[in-house]
PDB file of C-alpha atoms in Angstrom:
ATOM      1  CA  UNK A   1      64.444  -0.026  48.659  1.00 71.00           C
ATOM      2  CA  UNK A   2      66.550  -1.976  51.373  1.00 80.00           C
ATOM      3  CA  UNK A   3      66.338  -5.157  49.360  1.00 92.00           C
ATOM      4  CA  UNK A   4      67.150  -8.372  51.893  1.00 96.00           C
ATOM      5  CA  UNK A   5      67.605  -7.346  55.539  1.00 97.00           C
ATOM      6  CA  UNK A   6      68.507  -9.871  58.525  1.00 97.00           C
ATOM      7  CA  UNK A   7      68.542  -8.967  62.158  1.00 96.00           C
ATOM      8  CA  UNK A   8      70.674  -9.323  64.043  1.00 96.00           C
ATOM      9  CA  UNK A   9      73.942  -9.005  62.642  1.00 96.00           C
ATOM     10  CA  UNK A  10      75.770 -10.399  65.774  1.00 96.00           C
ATOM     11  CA  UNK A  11      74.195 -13.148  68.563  1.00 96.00           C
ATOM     12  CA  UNK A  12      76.471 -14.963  71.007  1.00 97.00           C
ATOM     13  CA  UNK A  13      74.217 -18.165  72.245  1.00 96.00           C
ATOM     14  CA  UNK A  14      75.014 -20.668  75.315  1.00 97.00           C
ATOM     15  CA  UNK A  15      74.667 -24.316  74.245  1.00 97.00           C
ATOM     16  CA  UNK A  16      70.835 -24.946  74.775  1.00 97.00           C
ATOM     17  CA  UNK A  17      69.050 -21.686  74.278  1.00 97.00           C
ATOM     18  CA  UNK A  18      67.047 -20.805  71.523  1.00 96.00           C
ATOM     19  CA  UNK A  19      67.090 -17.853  69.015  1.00 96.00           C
ATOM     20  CA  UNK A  20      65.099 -16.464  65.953  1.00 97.00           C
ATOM     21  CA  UNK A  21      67.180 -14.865  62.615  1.00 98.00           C
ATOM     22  CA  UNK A  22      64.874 -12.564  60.652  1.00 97.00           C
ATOM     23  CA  UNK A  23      64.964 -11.696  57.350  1.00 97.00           C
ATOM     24  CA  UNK A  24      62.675  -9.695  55.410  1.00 97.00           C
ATOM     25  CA  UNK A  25      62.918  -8.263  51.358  1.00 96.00           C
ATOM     26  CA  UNK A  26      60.948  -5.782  49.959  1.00 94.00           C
ATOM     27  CA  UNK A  27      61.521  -7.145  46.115  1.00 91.00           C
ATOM     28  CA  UNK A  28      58.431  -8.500  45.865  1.00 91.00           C
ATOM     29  CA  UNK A  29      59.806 -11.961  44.975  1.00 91.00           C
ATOM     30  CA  UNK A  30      58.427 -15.226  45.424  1.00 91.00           C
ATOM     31  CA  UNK A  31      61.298 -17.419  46.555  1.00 92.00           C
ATOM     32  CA  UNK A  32      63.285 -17.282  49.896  1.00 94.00           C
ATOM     33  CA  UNK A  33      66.364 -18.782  51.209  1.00 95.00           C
ATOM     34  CA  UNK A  34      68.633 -19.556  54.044  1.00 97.00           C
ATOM     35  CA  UNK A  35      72.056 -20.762  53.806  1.00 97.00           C
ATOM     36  CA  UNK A  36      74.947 -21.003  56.512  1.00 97.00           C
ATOM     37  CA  UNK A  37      78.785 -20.125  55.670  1.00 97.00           C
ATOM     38  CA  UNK A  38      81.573 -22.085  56.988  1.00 94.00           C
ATOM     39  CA  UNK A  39      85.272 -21.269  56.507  1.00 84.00           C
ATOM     40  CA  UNK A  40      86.570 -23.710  53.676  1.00 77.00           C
ATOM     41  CA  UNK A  41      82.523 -25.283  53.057  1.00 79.00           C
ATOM     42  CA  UNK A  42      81.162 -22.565  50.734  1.00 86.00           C
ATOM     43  CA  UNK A  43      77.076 -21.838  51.457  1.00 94.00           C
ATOM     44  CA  UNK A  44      74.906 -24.854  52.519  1.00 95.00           C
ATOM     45  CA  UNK A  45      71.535 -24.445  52.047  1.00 95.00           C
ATOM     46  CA  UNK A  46      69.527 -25.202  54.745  1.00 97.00           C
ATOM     47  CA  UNK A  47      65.819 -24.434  54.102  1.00 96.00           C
ATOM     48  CA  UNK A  48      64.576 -22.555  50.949  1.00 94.00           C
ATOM     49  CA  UNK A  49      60.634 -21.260  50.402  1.00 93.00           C
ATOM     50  CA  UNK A  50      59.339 -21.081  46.928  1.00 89.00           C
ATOM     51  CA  UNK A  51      56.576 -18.830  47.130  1.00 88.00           C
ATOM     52  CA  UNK A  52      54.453 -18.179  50.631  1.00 89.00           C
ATOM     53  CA  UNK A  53      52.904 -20.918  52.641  1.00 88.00           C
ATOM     54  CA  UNK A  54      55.280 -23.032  51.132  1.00 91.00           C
ATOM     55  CA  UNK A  55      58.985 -24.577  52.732  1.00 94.00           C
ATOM     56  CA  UNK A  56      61.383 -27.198  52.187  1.00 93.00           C
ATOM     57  CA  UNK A  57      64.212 -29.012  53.218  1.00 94.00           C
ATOM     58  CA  UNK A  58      67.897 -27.699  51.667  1.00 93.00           C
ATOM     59  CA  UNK A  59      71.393 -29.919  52.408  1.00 91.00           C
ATOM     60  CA  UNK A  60      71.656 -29.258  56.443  1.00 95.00           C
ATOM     61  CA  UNK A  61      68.058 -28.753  57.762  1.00 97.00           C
ATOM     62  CA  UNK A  62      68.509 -30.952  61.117  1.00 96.00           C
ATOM     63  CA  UNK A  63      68.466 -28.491  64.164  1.00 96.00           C
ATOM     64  CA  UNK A  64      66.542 -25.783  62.637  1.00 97.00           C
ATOM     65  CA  UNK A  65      63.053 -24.921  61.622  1.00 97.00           C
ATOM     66  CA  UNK A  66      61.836 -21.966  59.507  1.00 97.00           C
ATOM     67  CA  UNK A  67      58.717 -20.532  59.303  1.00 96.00           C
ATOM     68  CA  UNK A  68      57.315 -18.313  55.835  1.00 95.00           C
ATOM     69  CA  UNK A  69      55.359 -15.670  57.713  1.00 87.00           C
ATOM     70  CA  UNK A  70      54.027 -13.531  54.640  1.00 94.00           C
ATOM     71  CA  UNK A  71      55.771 -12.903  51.283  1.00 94.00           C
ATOM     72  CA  UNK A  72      57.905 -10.508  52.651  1.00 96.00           C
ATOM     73  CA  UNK A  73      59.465 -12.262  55.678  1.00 97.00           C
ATOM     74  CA  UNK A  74      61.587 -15.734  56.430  1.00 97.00           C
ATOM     75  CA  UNK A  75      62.173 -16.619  59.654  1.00 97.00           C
ATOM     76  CA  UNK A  76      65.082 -19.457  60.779  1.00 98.00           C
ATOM     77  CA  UNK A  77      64.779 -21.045  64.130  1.00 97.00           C
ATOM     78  CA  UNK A  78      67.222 -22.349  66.385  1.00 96.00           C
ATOM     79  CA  UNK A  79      65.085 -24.752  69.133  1.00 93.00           C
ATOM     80  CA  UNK A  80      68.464 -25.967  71.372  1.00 96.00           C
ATOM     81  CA  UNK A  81      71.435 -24.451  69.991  1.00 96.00           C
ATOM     82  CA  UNK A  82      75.025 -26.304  69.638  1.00 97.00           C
ATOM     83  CA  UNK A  83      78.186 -25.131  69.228  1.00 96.00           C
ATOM     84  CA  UNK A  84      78.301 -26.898  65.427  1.00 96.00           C
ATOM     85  CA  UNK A  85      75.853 -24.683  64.595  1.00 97.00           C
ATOM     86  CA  UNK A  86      78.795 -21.510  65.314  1.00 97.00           C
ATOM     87  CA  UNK A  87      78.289 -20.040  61.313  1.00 97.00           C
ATOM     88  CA  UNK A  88      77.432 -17.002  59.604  1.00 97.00           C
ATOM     89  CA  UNK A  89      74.136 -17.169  58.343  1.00 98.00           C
ATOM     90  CA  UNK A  90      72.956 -15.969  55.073  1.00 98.00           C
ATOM     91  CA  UNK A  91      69.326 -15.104  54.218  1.00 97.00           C
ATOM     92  CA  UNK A  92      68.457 -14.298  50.331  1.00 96.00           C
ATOM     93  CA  UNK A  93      65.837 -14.141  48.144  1.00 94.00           C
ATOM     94  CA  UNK A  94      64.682 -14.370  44.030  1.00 90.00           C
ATOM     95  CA  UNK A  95      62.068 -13.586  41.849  1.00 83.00           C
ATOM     96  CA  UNK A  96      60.965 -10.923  38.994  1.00 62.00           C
ATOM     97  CA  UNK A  97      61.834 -11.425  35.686  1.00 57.00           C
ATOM     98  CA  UNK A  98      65.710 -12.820  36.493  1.00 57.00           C
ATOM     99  CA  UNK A  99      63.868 -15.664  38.888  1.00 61.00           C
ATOM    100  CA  UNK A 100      67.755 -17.190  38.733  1.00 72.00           C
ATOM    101  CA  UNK A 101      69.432 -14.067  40.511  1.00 84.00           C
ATOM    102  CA  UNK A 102      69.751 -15.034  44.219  1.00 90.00           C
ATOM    103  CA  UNK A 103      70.112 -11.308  46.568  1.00 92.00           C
ATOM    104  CA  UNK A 104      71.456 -11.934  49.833  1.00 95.00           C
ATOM    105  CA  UNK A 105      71.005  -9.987  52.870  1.00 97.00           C
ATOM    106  CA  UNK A 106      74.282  -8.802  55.072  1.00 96.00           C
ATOM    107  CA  UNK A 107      74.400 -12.201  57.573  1.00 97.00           C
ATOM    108  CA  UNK A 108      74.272 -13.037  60.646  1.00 97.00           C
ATOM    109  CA  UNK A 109      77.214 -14.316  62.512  1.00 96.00           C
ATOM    110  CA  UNK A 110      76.024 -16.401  65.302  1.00 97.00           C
ATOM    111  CA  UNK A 111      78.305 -18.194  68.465  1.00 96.00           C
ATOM    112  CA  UNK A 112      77.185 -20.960  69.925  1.00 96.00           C
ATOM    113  CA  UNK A 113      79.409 -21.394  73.436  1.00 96.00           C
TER     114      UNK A 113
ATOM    115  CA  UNK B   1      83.098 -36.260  45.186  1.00 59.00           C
ATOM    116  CA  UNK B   2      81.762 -32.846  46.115  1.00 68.00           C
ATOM    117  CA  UNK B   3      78.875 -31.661  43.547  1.00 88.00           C
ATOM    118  CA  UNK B   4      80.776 -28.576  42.934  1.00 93.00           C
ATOM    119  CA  UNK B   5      84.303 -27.796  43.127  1.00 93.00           C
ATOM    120  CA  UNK B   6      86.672 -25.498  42.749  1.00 93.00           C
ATOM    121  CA  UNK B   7      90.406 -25.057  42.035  1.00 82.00           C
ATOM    122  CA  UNK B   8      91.715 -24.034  46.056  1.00 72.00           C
ATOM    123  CA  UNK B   9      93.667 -21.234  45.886  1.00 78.00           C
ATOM    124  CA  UNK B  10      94.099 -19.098  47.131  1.00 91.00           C
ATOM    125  CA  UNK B  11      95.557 -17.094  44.104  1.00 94.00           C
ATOM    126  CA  UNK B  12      97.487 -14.688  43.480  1.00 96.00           C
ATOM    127  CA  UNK B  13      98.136 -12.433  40.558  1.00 96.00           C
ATOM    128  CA  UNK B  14     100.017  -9.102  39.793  1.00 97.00           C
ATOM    129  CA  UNK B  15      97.898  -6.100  38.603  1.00 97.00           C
ATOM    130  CA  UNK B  16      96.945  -6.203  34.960  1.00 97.00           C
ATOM    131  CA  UNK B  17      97.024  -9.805  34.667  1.00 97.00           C
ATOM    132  CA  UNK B  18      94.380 -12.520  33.779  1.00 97.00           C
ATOM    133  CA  UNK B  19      92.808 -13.972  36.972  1.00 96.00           C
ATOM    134  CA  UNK B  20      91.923 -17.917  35.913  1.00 96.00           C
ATOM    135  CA  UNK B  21      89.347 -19.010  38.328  1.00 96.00           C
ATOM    136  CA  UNK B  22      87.738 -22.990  37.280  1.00 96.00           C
ATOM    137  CA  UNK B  23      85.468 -25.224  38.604  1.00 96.00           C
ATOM    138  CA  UNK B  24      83.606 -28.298  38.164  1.00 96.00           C
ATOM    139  CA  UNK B  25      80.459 -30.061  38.359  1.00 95.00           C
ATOM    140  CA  UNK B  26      78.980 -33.098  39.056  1.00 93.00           C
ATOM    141  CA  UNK B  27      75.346 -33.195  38.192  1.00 89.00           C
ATOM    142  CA  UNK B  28      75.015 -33.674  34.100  1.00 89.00           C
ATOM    143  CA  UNK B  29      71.458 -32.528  34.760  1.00 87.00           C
ATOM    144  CA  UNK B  30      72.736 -28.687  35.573  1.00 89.00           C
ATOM    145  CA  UNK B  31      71.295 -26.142  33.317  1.00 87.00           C
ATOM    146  CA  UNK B  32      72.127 -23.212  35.228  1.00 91.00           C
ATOM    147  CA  UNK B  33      76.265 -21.181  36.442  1.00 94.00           C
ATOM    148  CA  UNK B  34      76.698 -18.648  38.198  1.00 95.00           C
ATOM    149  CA  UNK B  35      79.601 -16.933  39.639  1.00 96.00           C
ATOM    150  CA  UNK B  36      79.533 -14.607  42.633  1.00 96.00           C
ATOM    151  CA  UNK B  37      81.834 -12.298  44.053  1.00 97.00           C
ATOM    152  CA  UNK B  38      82.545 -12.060  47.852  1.00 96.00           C
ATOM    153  CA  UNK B  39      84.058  -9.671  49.479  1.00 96.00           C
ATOM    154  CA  UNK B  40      85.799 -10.162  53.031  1.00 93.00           C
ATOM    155  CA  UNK B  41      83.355  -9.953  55.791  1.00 92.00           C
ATOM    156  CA  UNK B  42      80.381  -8.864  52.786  1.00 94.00           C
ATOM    157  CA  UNK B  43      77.173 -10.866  51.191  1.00 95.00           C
ATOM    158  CA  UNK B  44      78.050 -12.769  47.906  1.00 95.00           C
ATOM    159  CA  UNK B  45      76.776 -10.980  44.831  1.00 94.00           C
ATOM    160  CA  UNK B  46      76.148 -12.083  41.704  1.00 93.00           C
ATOM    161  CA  UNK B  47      78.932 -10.817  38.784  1.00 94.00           C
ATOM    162  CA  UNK B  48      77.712 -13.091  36.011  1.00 92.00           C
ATOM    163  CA  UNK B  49      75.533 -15.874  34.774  1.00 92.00           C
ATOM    164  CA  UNK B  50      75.790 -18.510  32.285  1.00 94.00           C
ATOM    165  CA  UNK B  51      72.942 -21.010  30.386  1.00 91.00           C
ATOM    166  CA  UNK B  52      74.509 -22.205  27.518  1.00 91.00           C
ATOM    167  CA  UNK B  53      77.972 -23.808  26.152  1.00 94.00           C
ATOM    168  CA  UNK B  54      80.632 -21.363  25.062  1.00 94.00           C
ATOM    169  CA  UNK B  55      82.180 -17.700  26.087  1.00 95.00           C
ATOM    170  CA  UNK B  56      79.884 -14.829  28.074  1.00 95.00           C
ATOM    171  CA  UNK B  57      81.760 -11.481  28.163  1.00 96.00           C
ATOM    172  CA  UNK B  58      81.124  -8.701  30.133  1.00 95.00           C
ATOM    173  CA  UNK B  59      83.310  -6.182  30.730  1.00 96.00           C
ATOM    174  CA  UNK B  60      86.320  -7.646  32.149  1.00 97.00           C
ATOM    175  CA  UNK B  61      84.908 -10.584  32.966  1.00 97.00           C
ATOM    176  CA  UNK B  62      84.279 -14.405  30.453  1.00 97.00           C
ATOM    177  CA  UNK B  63      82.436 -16.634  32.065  1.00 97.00           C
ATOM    178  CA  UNK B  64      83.263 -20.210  29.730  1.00 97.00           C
ATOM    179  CA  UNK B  65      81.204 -23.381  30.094  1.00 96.00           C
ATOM    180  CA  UNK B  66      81.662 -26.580  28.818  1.00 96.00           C
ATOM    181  CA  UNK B  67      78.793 -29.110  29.360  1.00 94.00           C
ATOM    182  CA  UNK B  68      79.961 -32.401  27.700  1.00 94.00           C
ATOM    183  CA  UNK B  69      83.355 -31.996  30.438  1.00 94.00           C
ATOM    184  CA  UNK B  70      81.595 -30.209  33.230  1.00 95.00           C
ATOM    185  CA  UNK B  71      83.269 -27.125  33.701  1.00 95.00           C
ATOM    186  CA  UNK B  72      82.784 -23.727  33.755  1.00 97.00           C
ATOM    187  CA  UNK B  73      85.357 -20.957  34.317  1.00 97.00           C
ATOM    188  CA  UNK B  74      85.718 -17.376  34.671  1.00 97.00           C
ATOM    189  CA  UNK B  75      88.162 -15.254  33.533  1.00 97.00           C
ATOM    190  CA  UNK B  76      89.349 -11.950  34.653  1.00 97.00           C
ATOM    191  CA  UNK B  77      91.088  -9.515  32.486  1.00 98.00           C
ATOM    192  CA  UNK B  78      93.368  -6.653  33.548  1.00 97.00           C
ATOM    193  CA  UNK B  79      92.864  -7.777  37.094  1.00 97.00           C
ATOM    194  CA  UNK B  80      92.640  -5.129  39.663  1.00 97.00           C
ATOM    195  CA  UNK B  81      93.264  -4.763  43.133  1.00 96.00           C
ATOM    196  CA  UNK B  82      89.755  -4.286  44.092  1.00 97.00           C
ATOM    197  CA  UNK B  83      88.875  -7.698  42.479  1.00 97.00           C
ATOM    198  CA  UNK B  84      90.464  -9.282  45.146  1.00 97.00           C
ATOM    199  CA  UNK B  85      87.848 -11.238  46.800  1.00 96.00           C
ATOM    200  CA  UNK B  86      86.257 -14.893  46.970  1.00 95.00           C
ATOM    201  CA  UNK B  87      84.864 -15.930  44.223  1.00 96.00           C
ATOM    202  CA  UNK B  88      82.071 -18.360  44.376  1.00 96.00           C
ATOM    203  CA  UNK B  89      80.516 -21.196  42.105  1.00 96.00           C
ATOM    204  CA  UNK B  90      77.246 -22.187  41.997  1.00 94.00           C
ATOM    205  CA  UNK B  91      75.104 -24.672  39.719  1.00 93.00           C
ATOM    206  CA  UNK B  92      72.031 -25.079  39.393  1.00 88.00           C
ATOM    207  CA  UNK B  93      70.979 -28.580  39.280  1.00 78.00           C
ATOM    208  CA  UNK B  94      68.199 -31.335  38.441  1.00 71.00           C
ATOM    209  CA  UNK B  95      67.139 -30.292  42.275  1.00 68.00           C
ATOM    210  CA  UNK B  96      66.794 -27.052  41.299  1.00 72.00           C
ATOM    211  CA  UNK B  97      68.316 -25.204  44.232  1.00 83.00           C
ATOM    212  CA  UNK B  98      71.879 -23.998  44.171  1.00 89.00           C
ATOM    213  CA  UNK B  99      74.520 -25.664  45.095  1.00 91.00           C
ATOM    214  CA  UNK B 100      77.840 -23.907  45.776  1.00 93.00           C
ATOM    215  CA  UNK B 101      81.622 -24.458  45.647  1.00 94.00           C
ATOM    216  CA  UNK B 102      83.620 -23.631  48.674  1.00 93.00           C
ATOM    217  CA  UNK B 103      84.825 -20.517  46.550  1.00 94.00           C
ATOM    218  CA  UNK B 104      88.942 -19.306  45.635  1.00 95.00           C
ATOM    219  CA  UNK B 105      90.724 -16.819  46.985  1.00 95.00           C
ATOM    220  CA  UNK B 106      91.814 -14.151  44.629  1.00 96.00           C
ATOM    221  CA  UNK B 107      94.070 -11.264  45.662  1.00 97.00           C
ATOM    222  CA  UNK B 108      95.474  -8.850  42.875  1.00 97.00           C
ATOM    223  CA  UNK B 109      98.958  -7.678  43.768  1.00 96.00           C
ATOM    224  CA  UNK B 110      99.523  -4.208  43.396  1.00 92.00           C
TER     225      UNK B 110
END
């Protein structure tokens, strides 16, 4: 039982390219969520999932897009990276009987040069 | 006004003490506090949960909340060195999705 995993841990980007952060759980739960970490800002959500088929909007969603592949897996986009978007990057997920417990994976820390 | 904030830190406090960590709130709609722990270069995770006005104990740990002034708090008995971490806020509000505070500093001096 991993619970939430992200890949990769580490990505250096040039302004402009384009990049893919996975995350998959294997809780079974319904909801799915990805937030970015900046020093001194706290977490910022930036899209959430409820259930599959299903995704919506958080605080900072401009510059990303996200894609709910199955129940298991959460995918966060990058189209034309930018050196704002220089974070660590938090995937987690909730569900089962505690539906308020949020798990979150180990990050990614993503450059943007 | 940030949504949720947090007293800045960072703190400090010898071993043994109580570790005072507040924050407040501005959406009367919330329902929902949680405080996480986080852990230099680590993934938050969750140390307690609150719903309703009053004290929640566990172990060392009393998370307080206080609805009609906005606040909750959590409080930290015989602090240890291995508590020191970040310690995040998060509410869950009429949108509800979490929203976090930018989180305190806590080290525990030996």
């Amino acid at each position: 039982n991993a619970g939430v995993t992200q890949t990769p841990k580490f990505q250096v980007l040039k302004t402009g390219q384009s990049m893919t952060l996975q995350c998959a759980q294997d809780m079974n739960h319904n909801s799915m969520y990805w937030y970015r970490q900046d020093p001194g800002m706290g977490l910022r959500l930036i899209y959430y999932s409820a259930s599959e088929g299903t995704t919506d909007k958080g605080e900072v969603p401009n510059g990303y897009n996200v894609s709910r592949l199955n129940k298991r897996e959460f995918s966060l986009r990058l189209e034309s990276a930018a050196p704002s978007q220089t974070s660590v990057y938090f995937c987690a997920s909730s569900g089962g009987l505690n539906h308020n417990e949020q798990f979150f994976g180990p990050g990614t820390r993503l450059t943007v040069l | 006004q940030k949504e949720v904030e947090q007293n800045s830190g960072p703190l400090s406090v010898p071993e043994g003490a109580i570790a005072s960590l507040n924050c407040t709130y501005s959406d009367r709609g919330s329902q929902s506090f949680f405080w996480y722990r986080q852990y230099s270069g680590k993934s938050p995770e969750l140390i307690m949960f609150i719903y309703s006005n009053g004290d929640k104990e566990d172990g060392r740990f009393t998370a307080q909340l206080n609805k009609a002034s906005q606040y909750v708090s959590l409080l930290i008995r015989d602090s240890q060195p291995s508590d020191s971490a970040t310690y995040l806020c998060a509410v869950r509000g009429s949108a509800r999705q979490l929203t976090f505070g930018s989180g305190t500093q806590l080290t525990v001096l030996p």
